[in-house]
Amino acid sequence: MSYTVAALYRFVRLSDLASLRRDLLELCEAHGVCGTLLIAEEGINGTIAAAGADLDPVIETLDRRLGIRQGELKFSRADDRPFGRLKVRIRPEIITMRAPEADPAVRVGTHVAPADWNALIADPEVLVLDTRNAYETLVGSFRGAVDPCIGSFTEFKDYVDRALDPARHRKVAMFCTGGIRCEKASAFMLARGFESVFHLKGGILQYLEDVPAEESLWEGDCFVFDNRVAVGHGLEEGAWDRCFGCGYPLTAEDLSQPSFEAGVSCRHCIDRLTPDKARSLRARHRQIEAREAGDDASELDGEAAA
């Protein structure tokens, strides 16, 4: 069965988060939704999925209550269930940066539509900056983009203060997966005195959906935070796997390495794997395999009974 996947966020002032969480959890459970929704006083962020058209009433309710169509909302497809379960959580921030001056409600950079992005980043005076984590940039990025080589988004602040200079980098064009990180990253850089900060509206996902492959300046695939691992042009699923132990995306060649053990380790994390951690991961992997085998058996029984 095909699944509809919705990636969404909106910066909007929210209150009574505990009550909102209960309502969203009940709404999503009623329609068989999987994925994650994060809510904070600054807004909502998440990626959720449901089979067939089951996601439609959820999106309509989210828009009626939280106006998510006034933020960013993008749809794609997945052949298999892209998330194991549903999570609705309250957080201090919907995208963690820990920089009070980075407030998208006050100011953000200039949004650039995917159709205009190529012309912007072709300007030699523009610094093209990837705001994502190193394990994401490994899968793909824009041609000529600067990779800050950060392990988490909270490290972006230190990178800017250490490596960039408002006097030299007068034009900065940044991008991320869906756009939300650039909202805060651009607000942070403007607060630091950078003059002209642009960011790709709708993020890489919107670019891959809107811009034809023959006109694209994107190289590789785009890492996504679900079981698809990565998508390419037209948001088609890419040929990537993922290490359960560390979360890094893996190629077919990575899967053939001696360091790879399904559910446990890969070349990126084998050197950090302790015996206790390995035992714990192997036990968890056996549990998952047993549960999936049980689900398959149940499905076969259902088909036989029908």
mmCIF file with all atom_site columns, C-alpha atoms in Angstrom, residues 129-280:
data_model
loop_
_atom_site.group_PDB
_atom_site.id
_atom_site.type_symbol
_atom_site.label_atom_id
_atom_site.label_alt_id
_atom_site.label_comp_id
_atom_site.label_asym_id
_atom_site.label_entity_id
_atom_site.label_seq_id
_atom_site.pdbx_PDB_ins_code
_atom_site.Cartn_x
_atom_site.Cartn_y
_atom_site.Cartn_z
_atom_site.occupancy
_atom_site.B_iso_or_equiv
_atom_site.pdbx_formal_charge
_atom_site.auth_seq_id
_atom_site.auth_comp_id
_atom_site.auth_asym_id
_atom_site.auth_atom_id
_atom_site.pdbx_PDB_model_num
ATOM 1   C CA . LEU A 1 129 ? 26.012 27.415 2.370   1.00 0.00 ? 129 LEU A CA 1
ATOM 2   C CA . ASP A 1 130 ? 24.615 23.998 3.305   1.00 0.00 ? 130 ASP A CA 1
ATOM 3   C CA . THR A 1 131 ? 23.169 24.244 6.826   1.00 0.00 ? 131 THR A CA 1
ATOM 4   C CA . ARG A 1 132 ? 22.645 20.496 7.284   1.00 0.00 ? 132 ARG A CA 1
ATOM 5   C CA . ASN A 1 133 ? 24.601 17.938 9.272   1.00 0.00 ? 133 ASN A CA 1
ATOM 6   C CA . ALA A 1 134 ? 27.586 16.043 7.874   1.00 0.00 ? 134 ALA A CA 1
ATOM 7   C CA . TYR A 1 135 ? 25.731 12.739 7.542   1.00 0.00 ? 135 TYR A CA 1
ATOM 8   C CA . GLU A 1 136 ? 23.147 14.518 5.362   1.00 0.00 ? 136 GLU A CA 1
ATOM 9   C CA . THR A 1 137 ? 25.624 16.288 3.087   1.00 0.00 ? 137 THR A CA 1
ATOM 10  C CA . LEU A 1 138 ? 27.248 12.892 2.491   1.00 0.00 ? 138 LEU A CA 1
ATOM 11  C CA . VAL A 1 139 ? 24.221 11.892 0.394   1.00 0.00 ? 139 VAL A CA 1
ATOM 12  C CA . GLY A 1 140 ? 24.135 14.978 -1.827  1.00 0.00 ? 140 GLY A CA 1
ATOM 13  C CA . SER A 1 141 ? 24.358 18.758 -2.047  1.00 0.00 ? 141 SER A CA 1
ATOM 14  C CA . PHE A 1 142 ? 24.355 21.666 -4.488  1.00 0.00 ? 142 PHE A CA 1
ATOM 15  C CA . ARG A 1 143 ? 27.342 21.956 -6.763  1.00 0.00 ? 143 ARG A CA 1
ATOM 16  C CA . GLY A 1 144 ? 29.957 24.224 -5.184  1.00 0.00 ? 144 GLY A CA 1
ATOM 17  C CA . ALA A 1 145 ? 28.200 24.560 -1.825  1.00 0.00 ? 145 ALA A CA 1
ATOM 18  C CA . VAL A 1 146 ? 30.215 25.004 1.372   1.00 0.00 ? 146 VAL A CA 1
ATOM 19  C CA . ASP A 1 147 ? 29.762 22.169 3.872   1.00 0.00 ? 147 ASP A CA 1
ATOM 20  C CA . PRO A 1 148 ? 30.246 23.392 7.474   1.00 0.00 ? 148 PRO A CA 1
ATOM 21  C CA . CYS A 1 149 ? 30.881 19.761 8.582   1.00 0.00 ? 149 CYS A CA 1
ATOM 22  C CA . ILE A 1 150 ? 28.703 20.038 11.681  1.00 0.00 ? 150 ILE A CA 1
ATOM 23  C CA . GLY A 1 151 ? 27.386 17.148 13.737  1.00 0.00 ? 151 GLY A CA 1
ATOM 24  C CA . SER A 1 152 ? 24.189 18.919 14.810  1.00 0.00 ? 152 SER A CA 1
ATOM 25  C CA . PHE A 1 153 ? 22.357 22.114 13.963  1.00 0.00 ? 153 PHE A CA 1
ATOM 26  C CA . THR A 1 154 ? 23.320 23.691 17.291  1.00 0.00 ? 154 THR A CA 1
ATOM 27  C CA . GLU A 1 155 ? 26.937 23.723 16.030  1.00 0.00 ? 155 GLU A CA 1
ATOM 28  C CA . PHE A 1 156 ? 25.981 26.037 13.167  1.00 0.00 ? 156 PHE A CA 1
ATOM 29  C CA . LYS A 1 157 ? 26.320 29.084 15.441  1.00 0.00 ? 157 LYS A CA 1
ATOM 30  C CA . ASP A 1 158 ? 29.946 28.257 16.258  1.00 0.00 ? 158 ASP A CA 1
ATOM 31  C CA . TYR A 1 159 ? 30.709 27.643 12.591  1.00 0.00 ? 159 TYR A CA 1
ATOM 32  C CA . VAL A 1 160 ? 29.379 31.072 11.602  1.00 0.00 ? 160 VAL A CA 1
ATOM 33  C CA . ASP A 1 161 ? 31.298 32.854 14.362  1.00 0.00 ? 161 ASP A CA 1
ATOM 34  C CA . ARG A 1 162 ? 34.487 30.936 13.554  1.00 0.00 ? 162 ARG A CA 1
ATOM 35  C CA . ALA A 1 163 ? 34.520 30.730 9.761   1.00 0.00 ? 163 ALA A CA 1
ATOM 36  C CA . LEU A 1 164 ? 32.378 33.529 8.335   1.00 0.00 ? 164 LEU A CA 1
ATOM 37  C CA . ASP A 1 165 ? 32.769 37.312 8.345   1.00 0.00 ? 165 ASP A CA 1
ATOM 38  C CA . PRO A 1 166 ? 30.006 39.864 7.566   1.00 0.00 ? 166 PRO A CA 1
ATOM 39  C CA . ALA A 1 167 ? 32.609 42.171 6.022   1.00 0.00 ? 167 ALA A CA 1
ATOM 40  C CA . ARG A 1 168 ? 33.755 39.502 3.513   1.00 0.00 ? 168 ARG A CA 1
ATOM 41  C CA . HIS A 1 169 ? 30.653 37.370 3.028   1.00 0.00 ? 169 HIS A CA 1
ATOM 42  C CA . ARG A 1 170 ? 28.203 40.048 1.956   1.00 0.00 ? 170 ARG A CA 1
ATOM 43  C CA . LYS A 1 171 ? 25.833 37.678 0.134   1.00 0.00 ? 171 LYS A CA 1
ATOM 44  C CA . VAL A 1 172 ? 24.965 34.279 1.575   1.00 0.00 ? 172 VAL A CA 1
ATOM 45  C CA . ALA A 1 173 ? 22.541 31.776 0.024   1.00 0.00 ? 173 ALA A CA 1
ATOM 46  C CA . MET A 1 174 ? 21.686 28.895 2.336   1.00 0.00 ? 174 MET A CA 1
ATOM 47  C CA . PHE A 1 175 ? 19.595 25.762 2.028   1.00 0.00 ? 175 PHE A CA 1
ATOM 48  C CA . CYS A 1 176 ? 18.367 22.791 4.070   1.00 0.00 ? 176 CYS A CA 1
ATOM 49  C CA . THR A 1 177 ? 16.005 19.849 3.623   1.00 0.00 ? 177 THR A CA 1
ATOM 50  C CA . GLY A 1 178 ? 12.617 21.519 3.997   1.00 0.00 ? 178 GLY A CA 1
ATOM 51  C CA . GLY A 1 179 ? 13.430 25.118 4.877   1.00 0.00 ? 179 GLY A CA 1
ATOM 52  C CA . ILE A 1 180 ? 12.965 25.245 8.636   1.00 0.00 ? 180 ILE A CA 1
ATOM 53  C CA . ARG A 1 181 ? 16.631 25.249 9.615   1.00 0.00 ? 181 ARG A CA 1
ATOM 54  C CA . CYS A 1 182 ? 17.252 28.153 7.239   1.00 0.00 ? 182 CYS A CA 1
ATOM 55  C CA . GLU A 1 183 ? 14.548 30.178 8.958   1.00 0.00 ? 183 GLU A CA 1
ATOM 56  C CA . LYS A 1 184 ? 16.583 30.150 12.162  1.00 0.00 ? 184 LYS A CA 1
ATOM 57  C CA . ALA A 1 185 ? 19.988 30.125 10.502  1.00 0.00 ? 185 ALA A CA 1
ATOM 58  C CA . SER A 1 186 ? 19.178 33.224 8.453   1.00 0.00 ? 186 SER A CA 1
ATOM 59  C CA . ALA A 1 187 ? 17.705 34.985 11.491  1.00 0.00 ? 187 ALA A CA 1
ATOM 60  C CA . PHE A 1 188 ? 20.893 34.192 13.405  1.00 0.00 ? 188 PHE A CA 1
ATOM 61  C CA . MET A 1 189 ? 23.180 35.494 10.659  1.00 0.00 ? 189 MET A CA 1
ATOM 62  C CA . LEU A 1 190 ? 21.190 38.710 10.273  1.00 0.00 ? 190 LEU A CA 1
ATOM 63  C CA . ALA A 1 191 ? 21.468 39.213 14.035  1.00 0.00 ? 191 ALA A CA 1
ATOM 64  C CA . ARG A 1 192 ? 25.242 38.751 13.646  1.00 0.00 ? 192 ARG A CA 1
ATOM 65  C CA . GLY A 1 193 ? 25.445 41.582 11.129  1.00 0.00 ? 193 GLY A CA 1
ATOM 66  C CA . PHE A 1 194 ? 25.421 39.748 7.796   1.00 0.00 ? 194 PHE A CA 1
ATOM 67  C CA . GLU A 1 195 ? 24.023 42.042 5.136   1.00 0.00 ? 195 GLU A CA 1
ATOM 68  C CA . SER A 1 196 ? 22.212 39.916 2.540   1.00 0.00 ? 196 SER A CA 1
ATOM 69  C CA . VAL A 1 197 ? 21.041 36.450 3.509   1.00 0.00 ? 197 VAL A CA 1
ATOM 70  C CA . PHE A 1 198 ? 18.918 34.361 1.146   1.00 0.00 ? 198 PHE A CA 1
ATOM 71  C CA . HIS A 1 199 ? 17.438 30.910 1.587   1.00 0.00 ? 199 HIS A CA 1
ATOM 72  C CA . LEU A 1 200 ? 15.752 28.362 -0.644  1.00 0.00 ? 200 LEU A CA 1
ATOM 73  C CA . LYS A 1 201 ? 11.990 28.454 -0.104  1.00 0.00 ? 201 LYS A CA 1
ATOM 74  C CA . GLY A 1 202 ? 10.646 25.002 0.628   1.00 0.00 ? 202 GLY A CA 1
ATOM 75  C CA . GLY A 1 203 ? 14.166 23.657 0.871   1.00 0.00 ? 203 GLY A CA 1
ATOM 76  C CA . ILE A 1 204 ? 15.822 20.965 -1.186  1.00 0.00 ? 204 ILE A CA 1
ATOM 77  C CA . LEU A 1 205 ? 12.632 18.915 -1.320  1.00 0.00 ? 205 LEU A CA 1
ATOM 78  C CA . GLN A 1 206 ? 10.748 21.694 -3.098  1.00 0.00 ? 206 GLN A CA 1
ATOM 79  C CA . TYR A 1 207 ? 13.664 22.230 -5.479  1.00 0.00 ? 207 TYR A CA 1
ATOM 80  C CA . LEU A 1 208 ? 13.811 18.526 -6.385  1.00 0.00 ? 208 LEU A CA 1
ATOM 81  C CA . GLU A 1 209 ? 10.075 18.537 -6.979  1.00 0.00 ? 209 GLU A CA 1
ATOM 82  C CA . ASP A 1 210 ? 9.923  21.736 -9.049  1.00 0.00 ? 210 ASP A CA 1
ATOM 83  C CA . VAL A 1 211 ? 13.167 21.888 -11.032 1.00 0.00 ? 211 VAL A CA 1
ATOM 84  C CA . PRO A 1 212 ? 13.609 19.407 -13.937 1.00 0.00 ? 212 PRO A CA 1
ATOM 85  C CA . ALA A 1 213 ? 16.585 17.079 -13.559 1.00 0.00 ? 213 ALA A CA 1
ATOM 86  C CA . GLU A 1 214 ? 18.164 18.385 -16.768 1.00 0.00 ? 214 GLU A CA 1
ATOM 87  C CA . GLU A 1 215 ? 18.212 21.938 -15.315 1.00 0.00 ? 215 GLU A CA 1
ATOM 88  C CA . SER A 1 216 ? 19.201 20.953 -11.796 1.00 0.00 ? 216 SER A CA 1
ATOM 89  C CA . LEU A 1 217 ? 22.393 21.970 -10.000 1.00 0.00 ? 217 LEU A CA 1
ATOM 90  C CA . TRP A 1 218 ? 21.777 19.359 -7.309  1.00 0.00 ? 218 TRP A CA 1
ATOM 91  C CA . GLU A 1 219 ? 24.218 16.442 -7.160  1.00 0.00 ? 219 GLU A CA 1
ATOM 92  C CA . GLY A 1 220 ? 23.279 13.142 -5.505  1.00 0.00 ? 220 GLY A CA 1
ATOM 93  C CA . ASP A 1 221 ? 20.167 12.527 -3.406  1.00 0.00 ? 221 ASP A CA 1
ATOM 94  C CA . CYS A 1 222 ? 18.597 14.317 -0.441  1.00 0.00 ? 222 CYS A CA 1
ATOM 95  C CA . PHE A 1 223 ? 18.693 12.672 2.977   1.00 0.00 ? 223 PHE A CA 1
ATOM 96  C CA . VAL A 1 224 ? 15.271 12.439 4.649   1.00 0.00 ? 224 VAL A CA 1
ATOM 97  C CA . PHE A 1 225 ? 14.434 11.467 8.200   1.00 0.00 ? 225 PHE A CA 1
ATOM 98  C CA . ASP A 1 226 ? 12.334 8.386  7.524   1.00 0.00 ? 226 ASP A CA 1
ATOM 99  C CA . ASN A 1 227 ? 12.720 4.848  6.258   1.00 0.00 ? 227 ASN A CA 1
ATOM 100 C CA . ARG A 1 228 ? 13.194 6.004  2.659   1.00 0.00 ? 228 ARG A CA 1
ATOM 101 C CA . VAL A 1 229 ? 16.607 7.377  3.769   1.00 0.00 ? 229 VAL A CA 1
ATOM 102 C CA . ALA A 1 230 ? 16.956 9.588  0.674   1.00 0.00 ? 230 ALA A CA 1
ATOM 103 C CA . VAL A 1 231 ? 15.004 10.910 -2.299  1.00 0.00 ? 231 VAL A CA 1
ATOM 104 C CA . GLY A 1 232 ? 16.064 12.251 -5.683  1.00 0.00 ? 232 GLY A CA 1
ATOM 105 C CA . HIS A 1 233 ? 14.534 14.375 -8.429  1.00 0.00 ? 233 HIS A CA 1
ATOM 106 C CA . GLY A 1 234 ? 10.776 14.137 -8.506  1.00 0.00 ? 234 GLY A CA 1
ATOM 107 C CA . LEU A 1 235 ? 11.081 12.954 -4.866  1.00 0.00 ? 235 LEU A CA 1
ATOM 108 C CA . GLU A 1 236 ? 11.638 9.395  -6.038  1.00 0.00 ? 236 GLU A CA 1
ATOM 109 C CA . GLU A 1 237 ? 13.129 7.087  -3.406  1.00 0.00 ? 237 GLU A CA 1
ATOM 110 C CA . GLY A 1 238 ? 16.904 6.700  -3.656  1.00 0.00 ? 238 GLY A CA 1
ATOM 111 C CA . ALA A 1 239 ? 19.011 3.541  -3.342  1.00 0.00 ? 239 ALA A CA 1
ATOM 112 C CA . TRP A 1 240 ? 20.293 4.124  0.194   1.00 0.00 ? 240 TRP A CA 1
ATOM 113 C CA . ASP A 1 241 ? 20.113 2.192  3.433   1.00 0.00 ? 241 ASP A CA 1
ATOM 114 C CA . ARG A 1 242 ? 20.822 3.357  6.981   1.00 0.00 ? 242 ARG A CA 1
ATOM 115 C CA . CYS A 1 243 ? 22.859 2.106  9.917   1.00 0.00 ? 243 CYS A CA 1
ATOM 116 C CA . PHE A 1 244 ? 20.621 1.468  12.885  1.00 0.00 ? 244 PHE A CA 1
ATOM 117 C CA . GLY A 1 245 ? 23.529 1.921  15.257  1.00 0.00 ? 245 GLY A CA 1
ATOM 118 C CA . CYS A 1 246 ? 24.517 5.480  14.284  1.00 0.00 ? 246 CYS A CA 1
ATOM 119 C CA . GLY A 1 247 ? 21.913 6.591  11.741  1.00 0.00 ? 247 GLY A CA 1
ATOM 120 C CA . TYR A 1 248 ? 24.406 7.251  8.924   1.00 0.00 ? 248 TYR A CA 1
ATOM 121 C CA . PRO A 1 249 ? 23.195 6.688  5.341   1.00 0.00 ? 249 PRO A CA 1
ATOM 122 C CA . LEU A 1 250 ? 24.822 3.708  3.650   1.00 0.00 ? 250 LEU A CA 1
ATOM 123 C CA . THR A 1 251 ? 25.525 2.774  0.046   1.00 0.00 ? 251 THR A CA 1
ATOM 124 C CA . ALA A 1 252 ? 25.418 -0.765 -1.332  1.00 0.00 ? 252 ALA A CA 1
ATOM 125 C CA . GLU A 1 253 ? 29.215 -0.816 -1.022  1.00 0.00 ? 253 GLU A CA 1
ATOM 126 C CA . ASP A 1 254 ? 28.966 0.135  2.675   1.00 0.00 ? 254 ASP A CA 1
ATOM 127 C CA . LEU A 1 255 ? 26.646 -2.821 3.251   1.00 0.00 ? 255 LEU A CA 1
ATOM 128 C CA . SER A 1 256 ? 29.296 -5.212 1.893   1.00 0.00 ? 256 SER A CA 1
ATOM 129 C CA . GLN A 1 257 ? 32.019 -4.026 4.297   1.00 0.00 ? 257 GLN A CA 1
ATOM 130 C CA . PRO A 1 258 ? 33.109 -6.251 7.232   1.00 0.00 ? 258 PRO A CA 1
ATOM 131 C CA . SER A 1 259 ? 32.244 -3.368 9.581   1.00 0.00 ? 259 SER A CA 1
ATOM 132 C CA . PHE A 1 260 ? 28.558 -3.604 8.656   1.00 0.00 ? 260 PHE A CA 1
ATOM 133 C CA . GLU A 1 261 ? 26.277 -5.690 10.860  1.00 0.00 ? 261 GLU A CA 1
ATOM 134 C CA . ALA A 1 262 ? 22.557 -5.245 10.312  1.00 0.00 ? 262 ALA A CA 1
ATOM 135 C CA . GLY A 1 263 ? 20.982 -3.371 13.194  1.00 0.00 ? 263 GLY A CA 1
ATOM 136 C CA . VAL A 1 264 ? 24.343 -2.874 14.914  1.00 0.00 ? 264 VAL A CA 1
ATOM 137 C CA . SER A 1 265 ? 27.200 -1.100 13.134  1.00 0.00 ? 265 SER A CA 1
ATOM 138 C CA . CYS A 1 266 ? 28.785 0.286  9.971   1.00 0.00 ? 266 CYS A CA 1
ATOM 139 C CA . ARG A 1 267 ? 32.099 1.838  8.917   1.00 0.00 ? 267 ARG A CA 1
ATOM 140 C CA . HIS A 1 268 ? 31.072 5.161  10.452  1.00 0.00 ? 268 HIS A CA 1
ATOM 141 C CA . CYS A 1 269 ? 30.541 3.849  13.982  1.00 0.00 ? 269 CYS A CA 1
ATOM 142 C CA . ILE A 1 270 ? 32.413 0.540  14.337  1.00 0.00 ? 270 ILE A CA 1
ATOM 143 C CA . ASP A 1 271 ? 35.349 2.233  16.100  1.00 0.00 ? 271 ASP A CA 1
ATOM 144 C CA . ARG A 1 272 ? 33.016 3.655  18.761  1.00 0.00 ? 272 ARG A CA 1
ATOM 145 C CA . LEU A 1 273 ? 31.026 0.477  19.335  1.00 0.00 ? 273 LEU A CA 1
ATOM 146 C CA . THR A 1 274 ? 31.431 -0.946 22.837  1.00 0.00 ? 274 THR A CA 1
ATOM 147 C CA . PRO A 1 275 ? 30.644 -4.597 23.672  1.00 0.00 ? 275 PRO A CA 1
ATOM 148 C CA . ASP A 1 276 ? 27.689 -3.535 25.858  1.00 0.00 ? 276 ASP A CA 1
ATOM 149 C CA . LYS A 1 277 ? 26.286 -1.338 23.112  1.00 0.00 ? 277 LYS A CA 1
ATOM 150 C CA . ALA A 1 278 ? 26.706 -4.123 20.551  1.00 0.00 ? 278 ALA A CA 1
ATOM 151 C CA . ARG A 1 279 ? 24.833 -6.610 22.755  1.00 0.00 ? 279 ARG A CA 1
ATOM 152 C CA . SER A 1 280 ? 22.012 -4.117 23.293  1.00 0.00 ? 280 SER A CA 1
#
